[in-house]
Amino acid sequence: MDHFLYRDGILHAEDVPLTEIARRVGTPVYVYSAATLLRHYNLFDEALAWGPHLVCYAVKAASNIAILKLLGDAGAGMDVVSEGEYRRARAAGVPGEQIVFSGVGKTEAEMRHVLAGGVRQINLESEAEMRLLSRVADEMGLEVPVTVRVNPDVDAKTHEKIATGKSENKFGIPIAKARQVYAEIAALPGLRVVGIDVHIGSQLTDLDPFRQAYAKVADLTHALRADGHSIERLDLGGGLGIPYARSNLAPPVPLEYGQVIRDEVGDLGCEIEIEPGRLIAGNAGILLASTIFVKEGEGRDFLILDAAMNDLIRPAMYGAHHDIVPVVEPAPGIDTRAYDIVGPVCESGDTFAKGRDMVPLSAGDLVAFRSAGAYGAVMASEYNARPLIPEVLVQGEDHAIIRPRPSYDEMISREAIPHWLGDD
Ligand SMILES: *Cc1c(COP(=O)(O)O)cnc(C)c1O
């Protein structure tokens, strides 16, 4: 459930008509619902209420500091994959002790930064990284809590670009090698083993791969404890999927996911960490766009929007589906037409949908892309010298611009012409 509903014939974000946001901020723009973000966070929190746990929001899904502040104040920890995300979480007031640092290629500079600022744990992904972190932590006179991300070789049955738990993926260390790696860590200075980490992919619509992975983590917990390691925490990653098309079957809900966790690892006496991103932010955001032209093509009509692949890349990158709805509620029973819905960017890949049935639309009409809150704004670029898309957060009757659209002068002033090219 989200808080984007038609009211008096106009699609609203909570109590704010999207027409008002379009008038004030212009389009394209991302609009988030605070109530939806909090609702989704709370669903996970409640799903793990049977034991000690921390829901660490995966910052990469939607990383605006206003969103991080909202979730952090509600009690969420954060899962970050770069110094930039760590700095965002800290700027939003999240203490270092609530932040987990994940990622396959952490640099020495990034390690130094988060160690100096405080961190809940670092999830290690390779032996080279383990040796580097040991040296850095030891030099800084610290002992850093670590887990090892194990690759359980489980098929997450999701899009190949977001599956991370098969042995051919770059992530984690093979689970069969885990005991050897933990033994090496125990012998290194600066590192303190606190648990095990696993994350098998994103947009999972079936609980079975989670079950398989967590069963392997349970076995490994017993083996590592027998080897003398202290396994107090299990970081079980993110990945629960969302319904991108209203017409599809709904994927499992957090409560069912929490039950799988309880079944597989609930008796181990560990604190449970999870790292959901998409399910918290995805349906909490829409992309609001305007129709520039309706162009009649041969055998098909094109709806040319002012949003493009640089603003929302998921359709171009993953062939992803987003429901696209008119902001003014169509009269019931009105005939639909099939449109190819495209942006203005000079690539054929700049196509959001092909042959999509929509009520007839005209230039100037507003549309909303549903389920665009996760992996939307964070993946936006300025390709075609289009200004970086702004973001708005709604809470009840309030709305605020949480990232303004840059002016063209701001965009251009970030660049410089070398003196040897002349200054005219
Ligand atoms: C991307 C990622 C997540 C979040 O995944 P979602 O599918 O958005 O829930 C969690 N943990 C790690 C390590 C990730 O890379």
Coordinates of C-alpha atoms in Angstrom, one line a residue, residues 47-395:
A47 CA 8.4 -8.6 11.1
L48 CA 11.6 -9.0 13.2
A49 CA 9.9 -8.1 16.5
W50 CA 10.4 -11.7 17.7
G51 CA 14.0 -11.0 18.5
P52 CA 16.9 -8.5 18.7
H53 CA 17.3 -6.8 15.3
L54 CA 18.2 -3.7 13.4
V55 CA 16.7 -2.7 10.0
C56 CA 19.5 -1.0 8.1
Y57 CA 18.0 0.9 5.2
A58 CA 20.1 0.4 2.0
V59 CA 21.0 4.0 1.3
K60 CA 21.7 3.3 -2.3
A61 CA 18.0 2.9 -3.1
A62 CA 17.2 6.5 -2.4
S63 CA 19.8 8.5 -0.7
N64 CA 18.5 12.0 -0.2
I65 CA 19.5 13.2 3.3
A66 CA 15.9 14.1 4.0
I67 CA 14.8 10.5 3.5
L68 CA 17.7 9.3 5.6
K69 CA 16.8 11.7 8.4
L70 CA 13.1 10.5 8.3
L71 CA 14.1 6.8 8.5
G72 CA 17.0 7.4 10.9
D73 CA 14.8 9.3 13.3
A74 CA 12.3 6.3 13.2
G75 CA 15.1 4.0 14.4
A76 CA 16.6 2.7 11.2
G77 CA 20.2 1.8 10.9
M78 CA 21.9 2.4 7.5
D79 CA 23.7 0.1 5.0
V80 CA 26.2 2.2 3.0
V81 CA 28.4 1.1 0.1
S82 CA 30.7 4.2 -0.2
E83 CA 32.2 7.1 1.7
G84 CA 29.6 9.3 0.0
E85 CA 26.7 7.3 1.3
Y86 CA 28.3 7.2 4.8
R87 CA 28.7 11.0 4.7
R88 CA 25.0 11.3 3.7
A89 CA 23.9 9.2 6.6
R90 CA 26.0 11.2 9.0
A91 CA 24.7 14.4 7.5
A92 CA 21.2 13.1 8.2
G93 CA 22.2 12.7 11.9
V94 CA 22.6 8.9 11.9
P95 CA 25.3 7.9 14.4
G96 CA 28.3 5.8 13.1
E97 CA 27.3 3.0 15.4
Q98 CA 24.1 2.5 13.4
I99 CA 25.9 2.3 10.0
V100 CA 27.0 -0.9 8.3
F101 CA 29.6 -0.5 5.6
S102 CA 29.2 -2.9 2.7
G103 CA 30.6 -3.1 -0.8
V104 CA 33.0 -5.1 -2.9
G105 CA 35.6 -2.4 -3.5
K106 CA 36.2 -0.3 -0.4
T107 CA 39.3 1.9 -0.7
E108 CA 41.8 2.6 2.0
A109 CA 40.7 6.3 2.1
E110 CA 37.1 5.1 2.6
M111 CA 38.1 2.7 5.4
R112 CA 40.0 5.5 7.2
H113 CA 37.1 7.8 6.9
V114 CA 34.5 5.5 8.4
L115 CA 36.8 4.2 11.1
A116 CA 37.5 7.7 12.2
G117 CA 33.8 8.6 12.2
G118 CA 32.6 5.4 13.8
V119 CA 30.9 2.3 12.3
R120 CA 28.7 -0.5 13.5
Q121 CA 30.5 -3.1 11.4
I122 CA 32.3 -3.6 8.1
N123 CA 31.2 -6.4 5.8
L124 CA 34.3 -7.8 4.2
E125 CA 34.1 -9.2 0.7
S126 CA 37.6 -10.6 0.0
E127 CA 40.8 -11.6 1.6
A128 CA 42.7 -8.7 0.1
E129 CA 40.2 -6.3 1.7
M130 CA 40.5 -8.2 5.0
R131 CA 44.3 -7.6 5.0
L132 CA 44.0 -4.0 4.0
L133 CA 41.4 -3.3 6.7
S134 CA 43.5 -5.1 9.3
R135 CA 46.5 -2.8 8.5
V136 CA 44.4 0.4 8.5
A137 CA 42.6 -0.4 11.7
D138 CA 45.8 -1.5 13.4
E139 CA 47.6 1.7 12.4
M140 CA 44.7 3.7 13.8
G141 CA 44.8 1.7 17.1
L142 CA 41.3 0.4 16.5
E143 CA 39.6 -3.0 16.6
V144 CA 36.8 -2.9 14.0
P145 CA 33.8 -5.2 14.2
V146 CA 33.6 -7.3 10.9
T147 CA 31.6 -9.9 9.2
V148 CA 32.4 -11.7 6.0
R149 CA 30.0 -11.6 3.2
V150 CA 29.6 -15.2 2.0
N151 CA 28.4 -16.1 -1.4
P152 CA 26.0 -19.0 -0.9
D153 CA 25.7 -20.0 -4.6
V154 CA 21.9 -19.6 -4.6
D155 CA 19.9 -18.7 -7.6
A156 CA 17.9 -15.6 -6.6
K157 CA 15.7 -16.0 -9.7
T158 CA 15.8 -12.3 -10.5
H159 CA 17.2 -10.1 -13.3
E160 CA 20.8 -11.1 -14.0
K161 CA 22.1 -7.6 -13.4
I162 CA 20.8 -7.6 -9.8
A163 CA 21.5 -11.2 -8.8
T164 CA 24.5 -11.3 -6.5
G165 CA 24.4 -14.7 -4.7
K166 CA 25.7 -17.1 -7.5
S167 CA 29.3 -18.3 -7.5
E168 CA 29.9 -16.5 -10.8
N169 CA 29.0 -13.1 -9.3
K170 CA 31.7 -10.8 -8.0
F171 CA 30.3 -10.6 -4.5
G172 CA 31.5 -12.2 -1.3
I173 CA 33.7 -15.2 -0.7
P174 CA 32.6 -18.7 -1.6
I175 CA 30.8 -20.2 1.4
A176 CA 32.9 -23.3 1.2
K177 CA 36.0 -21.2 1.9
A178 CA 34.5 -19.3 4.8
R179 CA 36.0 -21.3 7.7
Q180 CA 39.5 -20.7 6.3
V181 CA 38.9 -17.0 5.9
Y182 CA 37.5 -16.6 9.4
A183 CA 40.5 -18.4 10.8
E184 CA 42.8 -15.9 8.9
I185 CA 40.8 -12.9 10.3
A186 CA 41.1 -14.3 13.9
A187 CA 44.9 -14.2 13.5
L188 CA 45.0 -10.6 12.2
P189 CA 45.2 -7.5 14.3
G190 CA 42.6 -4.7 14.2
L191 CA 39.7 -7.0 13.3
R192 CA 37.0 -8.5 15.6
V193 CA 34.6 -11.1 14.1
V194 CA 31.0 -10.3 15.1
G195 CA 29.0 -12.3 12.6
I196 CA 28.2 -13.4 9.0
D197 CA 26.8 -11.4 6.1
V198 CA 24.9 -12.5 3.0
H199 CA 23.0 -10.6 0.3
I200 CA 21.8 -12.6 -2.7
G201 CA 20.2 -10.0 -5.0
S202 CA 17.5 -7.5 -5.5
Q203 CA 13.8 -7.6 -6.6
L204 CA 13.3 -11.2 -5.3
T205 CA 9.7 -12.2 -5.7
D206 CA 10.0 -15.7 -4.1
L207 CA 11.1 -16.5 -0.6
D208 CA 12.7 -19.8 -1.5
P209 CA 16.1 -18.4 -2.4
F210 CA 16.2 -16.5 0.9
R211 CA 15.3 -19.7 2.7
Q212 CA 18.1 -21.6 1.0
A213 CA 20.7 -18.9 1.6
Y214 CA 19.7 -18.5 5.3
A215 CA 19.8 -22.3 5.9
K216 CA 23.4 -22.2 4.7
V217 CA 24.2 -19.3 7.0
A218 CA 22.7 -21.3 9.9
D219 CA 25.0 -24.2 9.1
L220 CA 28.0 -21.9 8.8
T221 CA 27.1 -20.3 12.2
H222 CA 27.4 -23.7 13.9
A223 CA 30.6 -24.5 12.1
L224 CA 32.2 -21.1 12.9
R225 CA 31.2 -21.3 16.5
A226 CA 32.7 -24.8 16.8
D227 CA 35.9 -23.2 15.4
G228 CA 35.8 -20.8 18.3
H229 CA 34.5 -17.6 16.6
S230 CA 32.0 -15.4 18.2
I231 CA 29.0 -15.1 15.9
E232 CA 26.6 -12.7 17.5
R233 CA 25.0 -11.0 14.5
L234 CA 23.7 -12.2 11.2
D235 CA 23.4 -9.6 8.4
L236 CA 20.9 -11.1 6.0
G237 CA 21.0 -8.4 3.3
G238 CA 18.2 -6.9 1.4
G239 CA 16.4 -7.9 -1.8
L240 CA 12.7 -8.3 -1.1
G241 CA 10.9 -7.3 -4.3
I242 CA 7.9 -5.0 -4.9
P243 CA 4.9 -5.2 -7.3
Y244 CA 5.9 -3.0 -10.2
A245 CA 2.7 -3.7 -12.1
R246 CA -0.6 -3.5 -10.3
S247 CA -1.9 -6.3 -12.4
N248 CA 0.7 -8.8 -11.3
L249 CA 0.6 -11.1 -8.3
A250 CA 2.0 -9.3 -5.2
P251 CA 5.4 -10.6 -4.0
P252 CA 5.8 -11.8 -0.4
V253 CA 5.4 -9.2 2.3
P254 CA 7.9 -8.3 5.1
L255 CA 5.9 -10.3 7.6
E256 CA 6.3 -13.5 5.6
Y257 CA 10.0 -12.7 5.0
G258 CA 10.5 -12.2 8.8
Q259 CA 9.0 -15.6 9.4
V260 CA 11.4 -17.2 6.9
I261 CA 14.3 -15.6 8.9
R262 CA 12.8 -16.8 12.2
D263 CA 12.4 -20.4 10.8
E264 CA 15.9 -20.6 9.5
V265 CA 18.1 -18.7 12.0
G266 CA 15.7 -17.6 14.8
D267 CA 17.1 -20.2 17.2
L268 CA 20.7 -19.2 17.0
G269 CA 20.6 -16.4 19.6
C270 CA 21.9 -13.8 17.1
E271 CA 20.9 -10.2 16.6
I272 CA 19.4 -10.0 13.1
E273 CA 20.3 -7.2 10.7
I274 CA 18.5 -6.8 7.3
E275 CA 19.3 -4.3 4.6
P276 CA 16.1 -3.6 2.6
G277 CA 16.2 -0.7 0.1
R278 CA 13.8 -1.2 -2.7
L279 CA 10.8 -2.3 -0.6
I280 CA 11.1 0.7 1.7
A281 CA 11.6 3.3 -1.0
G282 CA 10.2 1.9 -4.2
N283 CA 6.5 2.4 -3.8
A284 CA 7.1 5.5 -1.7
G285 CA 8.1 7.5 -4.7
I286 CA 6.7 8.5 -8.1
L287 CA 8.2 10.3 -11.0
L288 CA 6.0 13.1 -12.2
A289 CA 6.4 14.2 -15.8
S290 CA 4.6 16.2 -18.4
T291 CA 3.6 15.4 -22.0
I292 CA 5.5 17.6 -24.4
F293 CA 4.0 16.2 -27.6
V294 CA 1.8 13.5 -28.9
K295 CA 3.3 12.4 -32.1
E296 CA 1.5 10.2 -34.6
G297 CA 3.8 7.6 -36.0
E298 CA 3.3 4.9 -38.5
G299 CA 1.1 2.3 -36.8
R300 CA 1.8 3.7 -33.4
D301 CA 1.5 7.0 -31.5
F302 CA 4.4 8.3 -29.4
L303 CA 3.8 10.0 -26.1
I304 CA 6.9 12.2 -25.7
L305 CA 7.5 13.2 -22.1
D306 CA 9.8 15.7 -20.5
A307 CA 11.2 12.8 -18.4
A308 CA 13.9 10.7 -20.0
M309 CA 16.2 7.7 -19.5
N310 CA 18.6 10.0 -17.6
D311 CA 16.0 10.7 -15.0
L312 CA 14.8 7.0 -14.7
I313 CA 17.1 4.5 -16.2
R314 CA 15.4 1.3 -15.0
P315 CA 13.4 0.6 -18.2
A316 CA 16.5 1.2 -20.4
M317 CA 18.9 -0.7 -18.2
Y318 CA 16.8 -3.6 -16.9
G319 CA 13.8 -3.6 -19.3
A320 CA 11.9 -2.7 -16.2
H321 CA 8.1 -2.1 -16.1
H322 CA 6.6 1.0 -14.4
D323 CA 2.9 1.6 -14.3
I324 CA 2.4 5.1 -15.8
V325 CA -0.9 6.8 -14.9
P326 CA -2.5 10.2 -15.8
V327 CA -2.6 12.6 -12.9
V328 CA -6.1 13.7 -13.8
E329 CA -8.2 10.7 -13.1
P330 CA -9.8 9.4 -16.4
A331 CA -13.5 9.1 -16.6
P332 CA -14.7 5.5 -16.2
G333 CA -15.2 3.6 -19.4
I334 CA -13.1 5.9 -21.6
D335 CA -11.5 4.1 -24.6
T336 CA -7.7 3.6 -24.3
R337 CA -5.1 3.9 -27.1
A338 CA -1.7 2.2 -27.4
Y339 CA 1.3 4.5 -27.0
D340 CA 5.0 4.2 -27.1
I341 CA 6.0 6.3 -24.1
V342 CA 9.4 7.9 -24.7
G343 CA 11.7 10.7 -23.5
P344 CA 13.5 13.4 -25.5
V345 CA 17.0 11.9 -25.3
C346 CA 18.7 11.0 -28.5
E347 CA 18.7 7.2 -28.1
S348 CA 16.1 4.7 -29.0
G349 CA 16.8 3.1 -25.6
D350 CA 15.0 6.2 -24.2
T351 CA 11.7 4.3 -24.2
F352 CA 9.7 3.8 -21.0
A353 CA 7.0 1.5 -22.5
K354 CA 5.9 0.2 -25.9
G355 CA 2.3 -0.2 -26.9
R356 CA 1.1 0.8 -23.5
D357 CA -2.7 1.3 -23.2
M358 CA -3.4 4.7 -21.9
V359 CA -6.4 7.0 -22.0
P360 CA -5.9 9.6 -24.7
L361 CA -3.5 12.3 -23.6
S362 CA -2.6 15.7 -25.0
A363 CA 0.4 18.0 -24.8
G364 CA 0.7 19.5 -21.3
D365 CA -1.0 16.5 -19.5
L366 CA 0.8 15.2 -16.4
V367 CA 1.6 11.6 -15.9
A368 CA 3.1 9.7 -12.9
F369 CA 5.4 6.7 -13.0
R370 CA 4.5 4.6 -10.1
S371 CA 7.1 2.6 -8.0
A372 CA 9.9 4.9 -9.0
G373 CA 11.2 5.8 -5.5
A374 CA 14.0 3.2 -5.4
Y375 CA 16.9 3.2 -7.9
G376 CA 15.3 6.2 -9.6
A377 CA 16.7 9.6 -8.5
V378 CA 20.0 8.0 -7.3
M379 CA 20.7 6.7 -10.8
A380 CA 19.8 10.0 -12.6
S381 CA 22.4 11.8 -14.7
E382 CA 22.7 14.9 -16.7
Y383 CA 23.0 13.1 -20.0
N384 CA 22.0 15.4 -22.9
A385 CA 22.9 18.3 -20.6
R386 CA 19.5 17.9 -18.9
P387 CA 19.5 19.3 -15.4
L388 CA 19.6 16.8 -12.6
I389 CA 16.0 16.0 -11.7
P390 CA 14.8 17.5 -8.4
E391 CA 13.2 15.7 -5.5
V392 CA 10.2 16.6 -3.3
L393 CA 9.2 15.1 0.0
V394 CA 5.5 15.1 1.1
Q395 CA 4.3 14.6 4.6

